[in-house]
Amino acid sequence: AEIAGGLQPFCAGFVPRAEHALFYALATAAVYPAANREQRAAYDAKLAAIREQMHRWVELCAENTEHMQLLVEAECARLRDARIEAADLYDRAIASARANGYLNIEALAAELAGRFWLAAGKQDFARIYLDKALDAYCAWGATGKADDLRAKHGLAVAGGVTASITSSSTTLGASAGRSDALDLATLLKASQA
């Protein structure tokens, strides 16, 4: 993430700054628990800078960045052991990502919320969020990630049905019992043909 940050001026059209900041913050939060006191101080400073920048981006265009900012805030609350705040922020991040059409971040936020609840020893809550993550990954088309999540957490496909995404009059993704649904896999095969 540090190396990629230095390359941002050269790849601005390929990796948006907000996405880089999101994944930098998530990577930092992932290694934070194993860090020593000195490293944690450096991580705290980096996370504070990312959070401040994300707050400014949300003020400019919440629809494009709020879900990422909420997810970073949730992870920071988790690191502070502020469980109630973290739980609320994960839910808000999932809802914001869903409302604004960011299925990939919705899936990631649900997965991180599931991990949060697993670490807290709340298996039933974790299962709910991991199932949400699985549905979102499947609907997004990230079958490899969905398979990985199933293997790690013993999740099963509910009735062999994949979640669908509905946007105005078009549905993307597999959908059982809907004759008006547009199957994303069929659409991709047709476009490739």
mmCIF file of C-alpha atoms in Angstrom:
data_model
loop_
_atom_site.group_PDB
_atom_site.id
_atom_site.type_symbol
_atom_site.label_atom_id
_atom_site.label_comp_id
_atom_site.label_asym_id
_atom_site.label_seq_id
_atom_site.Cartn_x
_atom_site.Cartn_y
_atom_site.Cartn_z
ATOM 1 C CA ALA A 1 0.000 0.000 0.000
ATOM 2 C CA GLU A 2 2.877 2.362 0.755
ATOM 3 C CA ILE A 3 4.530 1.656 -2.597
ATOM 4 C CA ALA A 4 1.208 2.005 -4.423
ATOM 5 C CA GLY A 5 0.624 5.341 -2.664
ATOM 6 C CA GLY A 6 3.814 6.695 -4.213
ATOM 7 C CA LEU A 7 2.637 5.570 -7.642
ATOM 8 C CA GLN A 8 -0.806 7.190 -7.409
ATOM 9 C CA PRO A 9 0.038 10.169 -9.644
ATOM 10 C CA PHE A 10 0.942 7.724 -12.412
ATOM 11 C CA CYS A 11 -2.073 5.426 -12.123
ATOM 12 C CA ALA A 12 -4.844 7.821 -11.124
ATOM 13 C CA GLY A 13 -7.101 6.593 -13.915
ATOM 14 C CA PHE A 14 -6.772 2.959 -12.862
ATOM 15 C CA VAL A 15 -6.877 2.949 -9.065
ATOM 16 C CA PRO A 16 -9.058 5.650 -7.530
ATOM 17 C CA ARG A 17 -7.565 7.313 -4.485
ATOM 18 C CA ALA A 18 -10.546 6.434 -2.305
ATOM 19 C CA GLU A 19 -10.213 2.724 -3.073
ATOM 20 C CA HIS A 20 -6.491 2.853 -2.389
ATOM 21 C CA ALA A 21 -7.183 4.569 0.942
ATOM 22 C CA LEU A 22 -9.818 1.973 1.821
ATOM 23 C CA PHE A 23 -7.578 -1.018 1.180
ATOM 24 C CA TYR A 24 -4.585 0.676 2.796
ATOM 25 C CA ALA A 25 -6.672 1.225 5.936
ATOM 26 C CA LEU A 26 -8.035 -2.333 5.895
ATOM 27 C CA ALA A 27 -4.541 -3.791 5.461
ATOM 28 C CA THR A 28 -3.272 -1.625 8.306
ATOM 29 C CA ALA A 29 -6.150 -2.729 10.550
ATOM 30 C CA ALA A 30 -5.414 -6.370 9.703
ATOM 31 C CA VAL A 31 -1.768 -6.198 10.848
ATOM 32 C CA TYR A 32 -2.409 -3.838 13.768
ATOM 33 C CA PRO A 33 -3.026 -6.492 16.491
ATOM 34 C CA ALA A 34 0.373 -8.146 15.863
ATOM 35 C CA ALA A 35 2.284 -4.848 15.892
ATOM 36 C CA ASN A 36 4.449 -3.579 18.728
ATOM 37 C CA ARG A 37 3.792 -0.256 20.492
ATOM 38 C CA GLU A 38 6.001 1.756 18.133
ATOM 39 C CA GLN A 39 4.430 0.250 15.013
ATOM 40 C CA ARG A 40 0.947 0.823 16.436
ATOM 41 C CA ALA A 41 1.732 4.513 16.900
ATOM 42 C CA ALA A 42 2.739 4.740 13.230
ATOM 43 C CA TYR A 43 -0.387 2.815 12.204
ATOM 44 C CA ASP A 44 -2.569 5.102 14.332
ATOM 45 C CA ALA A 45 -1.117 8.144 12.573
ATOM 46 C CA LYS A 46 -1.681 6.612 9.126
ATOM 47 C CA LEU A 47 -5.237 5.561 9.967
ATOM 48 C CA ALA A 48 -5.987 9.044 11.324
ATOM 49 C CA ALA A 49 -4.775 10.622 8.076
ATOM 50 C CA ILE A 50 -6.839 8.204 5.964
ATOM 51 C CA ARG A 51 -9.940 8.774 8.101
ATOM 52 C CA GLU A 52 -9.570 12.547 7.784
ATOM 53 C CA GLN A 53 -9.208 12.326 3.989
ATOM 54 C CA MET A 54 -12.198 9.993 3.712
ATOM 55 C CA HIS A 55 -14.298 12.375 5.780
ATOM 56 C CA ARG A 56 -13.510 15.151 3.251
ATOM 57 C CA TRP A 57 -14.447 12.860 0.347
ATOM 58 C CA VAL A 58 -17.765 12.024 2.003
ATOM 59 C CA GLU A 59 -18.516 15.745 2.282
ATOM 60 C CA LEU A 60 -17.859 16.109 -1.457
ATOM 61 C CA CYS A 61 -19.833 13.051 -2.630
ATOM 62 C CA ALA A 62 -21.249 10.701 -0.020
ATOM 63 C CA GLU A 63 -22.764 8.385 -2.636
ATOM 64 C CA ASN A 64 -19.314 7.407 -3.902
ATOM 65 C CA THR A 65 -17.357 7.222 -0.659
ATOM 66 C CA GLU A 66 -19.537 6.970 2.452
ATOM 67 C CA HIS A 67 -19.625 3.158 2.430
ATOM 68 C CA MET A 68 -15.818 3.036 2.383
ATOM 69 C CA GLN A 69 -15.487 5.633 5.132
ATOM 70 C CA LEU A 70 -17.978 3.773 7.332
ATOM 71 C CA LEU A 71 -16.111 0.501 6.819
ATOM 72 C CA VAL A 72 -12.805 2.100 7.827
ATOM 73 C CA GLU A 73 -14.500 3.632 10.877
ATOM 74 C CA ALA A 74 -15.913 0.202 11.781
ATOM 75 C CA GLU A 75 -12.475 -1.374 11.625
ATOM 76 C CA CYS A 76 -10.985 1.423 13.726
ATOM 77 C CA ALA A 77 -13.762 0.980 16.301
ATOM 78 C CA ARG A 78 -12.991 -2.745 16.330
ATOM 79 C CA LEU A 79 -9.325 -1.992 17.034
ATOM 80 C CA ARG A 80 -10.371 0.240 19.965
ATOM 81 C CA ASP A 81 -12.595 -2.597 21.231
ATOM 82 C CA ALA A 82 -15.659 -0.341 20.881
ATOM 83 C CA ARG A 83 -17.917 -3.285 20.022
ATOM 84 C CA ILE A 84 -21.282 -1.528 19.944
ATOM 85 C CA GLU A 85 -19.929 1.286 17.782
ATOM 86 C CA ALA A 86 -18.170 -1.176 15.476
ATOM 87 C CA ALA A 87 -21.315 -3.298 15.053
ATOM 88 C CA ASP A 88 -23.365 -0.224 14.141
ATOM 89 C CA LEU A 89 -20.723 1.033 11.710
ATOM 90 C CA TYR A 90 -20.493 -2.340 9.933
ATOM 91 C CA ASP A 91 -24.280 -2.303 9.467
ATOM 92 C CA ARG A 92 -24.208 1.263 8.167
ATOM 93 C CA ALA A 93 -21.355 0.437 5.769
ATOM 94 C CA ILE A 94 -23.271 -2.550 4.388
ATOM 95 C CA ALA A 95 -26.447 -0.488 3.978
ATOM 96 C CA SER A 96 -24.620 2.419 2.325
ATOM 97 C CA ALA A 97 -22.787 0.140 -0.100
ATOM 98 C CA ARG A 98 -26.055 -1.612 -0.998
ATOM 99 C CA ALA A 99 -27.953 1.676 -1.426
ATOM 100 C CA ASN A 100 -25.313 3.081 -3.756
ATOM 101 C CA GLY A 101 -24.679 -0.050 -5.813
ATOM 102 C CA TYR A 102 -21.248 -1.060 -4.502
ATOM 103 C CA LEU A 103 -21.825 -4.795 -4.273
ATOM 104 C CA ASN A 104 -18.130 -5.568 -3.848
ATOM 105 C CA ILE A 105 -17.843 -3.346 -0.775
ATOM 106 C CA GLU A 106 -21.160 -4.652 0.555
ATOM 107 C CA ALA A 107 -19.723 -8.178 0.383
ATOM 108 C CA LEU A 108 -16.441 -7.124 1.988
ATOM 109 C CA ALA A 109 -18.178 -5.198 4.778
ATOM 110 C CA ALA A 110 -20.440 -8.167 5.526
ATOM 111 C CA GLU A 111 -17.436 -10.503 5.605
ATOM 112 C CA LEU A 112 -15.524 -8.225 7.969
ATOM 113 C CA ALA A 113 -18.617 -7.922 10.178
ATOM 114 C CA GLY A 114 -18.829 -11.721 10.233
ATOM 115 C CA ARG A 115 -15.179 -11.962 11.292
ATOM 116 C CA PHE A 116 -15.822 -9.325 13.950
ATOM 117 C CA TRP A 117 -18.671 -11.380 15.423
ATOM 118 C CA LEU A 118 -16.620 -14.596 15.230
ATOM 119 C CA ALA A 119 -13.834 -12.946 17.218
ATOM 120 C CA ALA A 120 -16.437 -11.790 19.755
ATOM 121 C CA GLY A 121 -17.641 -15.389 20.151
ATOM 122 C CA LYS A 122 -21.078 -14.672 18.672
ATOM 123 C CA GLN A 123 -21.376 -17.544 16.184
ATOM 124 C CA ASP A 124 -25.035 -16.920 15.296
ATOM 125 C CA PHE A 125 -24.446 -13.255 14.463
ATOM 126 C CA ALA A 126 -21.318 -14.163 12.517
ATOM 127 C CA ARG A 127 -23.264 -16.693 10.455
ATOM 128 C CA ILE A 128 -25.827 -14.052 9.438
ATOM 129 C CA TYR A 129 -23.130 -11.692 8.167
ATOM 130 C CA LEU A 130 -21.090 -14.410 6.488
ATOM 131 C CA ASP A 131 -24.222 -15.599 4.667
ATOM 132 C CA LYS A 132 -24.815 -11.990 3.530
ATOM 133 C CA ALA A 133 -21.230 -11.801 2.339
ATOM 134 C CA LEU A 134 -21.578 -15.102 0.482
ATOM 135 C CA ASP A 135 -24.761 -13.931 -1.240
ATOM 136 C CA ALA A 136 -23.150 -10.636 -2.254
ATOM 137 C CA TYR A 137 -19.968 -12.301 -3.543
ATOM 138 C CA CYS A 138 -22.067 -14.750 -5.586
ATOM 139 C CA ALA A 139 -24.236 -11.956 -6.981
ATOM 140 C CA TRP A 140 -21.105 -9.959 -7.828
ATOM 141 C CA GLY A 141 -19.725 -12.968 -9.691
ATOM 142 C CA ALA A 142 -16.760 -13.530 -7.365
ATOM 143 C CA THR A 143 -17.178 -17.309 -7.340
ATOM 144 C CA GLY A 144 -13.603 -17.983 -6.218
ATOM 145 C CA LYS A 145 -14.028 -15.740 -3.199
ATOM 146 C CA ALA A 146 -17.435 -17.298 -2.488
ATOM 147 C CA ASP A 147 -15.883 -20.781 -2.641
ATOM 148 C CA ASP A 148 -13.110 -19.658 -0.287
ATOM 149 C CA LEU A 149 -15.658 -18.255 2.173
ATOM 150 C CA ARG A 150 -17.674 -21.483 2.022
ATOM 151 C CA ALA A 151 -14.576 -23.591 2.695
ATOM 152 C CA LYS A 152 -13.288 -21.449 5.574
ATOM 153 C CA HIS A 153 -16.599 -21.117 7.363
ATOM 154 C CA GLY A 154 -18.583 -24.177 6.304
ATOM 155 C CA LEU A 155 -21.219 -22.158 4.457
ATOM 156 C CA ALA A 156 -23.566 -23.774 1.975
ATOM 157 C CA VAL A 157 -25.486 -22.379 -0.952
ATOM 158 C CA ALA A 158 -29.039 -21.863 0.253
ATOM 159 C CA GLY A 159 -31.168 -24.034 -2.007
ATOM 160 C CA GLY A 160 -28.749 -23.590 -4.882
ATOM 161 C CA VAL A 161 -30.047 -20.069 -5.474
ATOM 162 C CA THR A 162 -27.754 -17.127 -5.895
ATOM 163 C CA ALA A 163 -28.798 -13.675 -4.764
ATOM 164 C CA SER A 164 -29.987 -11.257 -7.399
ATOM 165 C CA ILE A 165 -29.509 -7.536 -7.728
ATOM 166 C CA THR A 166 -32.417 -5.476 -8.929
ATOM 167 C CA SER A 167 -31.842 -2.060 -10.413
ATOM 168 C CA SER A 168 -34.970 -0.342 -11.705
ATOM 169 C CA SER A 169 -36.343 -2.852 -14.218
ATOM 170 C CA THR A 170 -33.355 -5.182 -14.674
ATOM 171 C CA THR A 171 -32.241 -8.000 -12.386
ATOM 172 C CA LEU A 172 -28.649 -9.180 -12.474
ATOM 173 C CA GLY A 173 -27.661 -12.540 -11.050
ATOM 174 C CA ALA A 174 -29.385 -15.874 -10.819
ATOM 175 C CA SER A 175 -32.918 -15.724 -9.539
ATOM 176 C CA ALA A 176 -35.192 -18.666 -8.865
ATOM 177 C CA GLY A 177 -38.857 -18.287 -9.667
ATOM 178 C CA ARG A 178 -38.518 -15.093 -11.697
ATOM 179 C CA SER A 179 -39.210 -15.356 -15.383
ATOM 180 C CA ASP A 180 -38.383 -11.676 -15.979
ATOM 181 C CA ALA A 181 -34.898 -11.926 -14.458
ATOM 182 C CA LEU A 182 -31.803 -11.309 -16.554
ATOM 183 C CA ASP A 183 -29.183 -13.872 -15.610
ATOM 184 C CA LEU A 184 -25.766 -12.206 -15.350
ATOM 185 C CA ALA A 185 -23.880 -15.337 -16.435
ATOM 186 C CA THR A 186 -26.050 -15.617 -19.555
ATOM 187 C CA LEU A 187 -25.528 -11.934 -20.284
ATOM 188 C CA LEU A 188 -21.754 -12.304 -20.008
ATOM 189 C CA LYS A 189 -21.695 -15.377 -22.242
ATOM 190 C CA ALA A 190 -23.820 -13.592 -24.835
ATOM 191 C CA SER A 191 -21.604 -10.497 -24.781
ATOM 192 C CA GLN A 192 -18.474 -12.653 -25.182
ATOM 193 C CA ALA A 193 -20.035 -14.522 -28.098
#
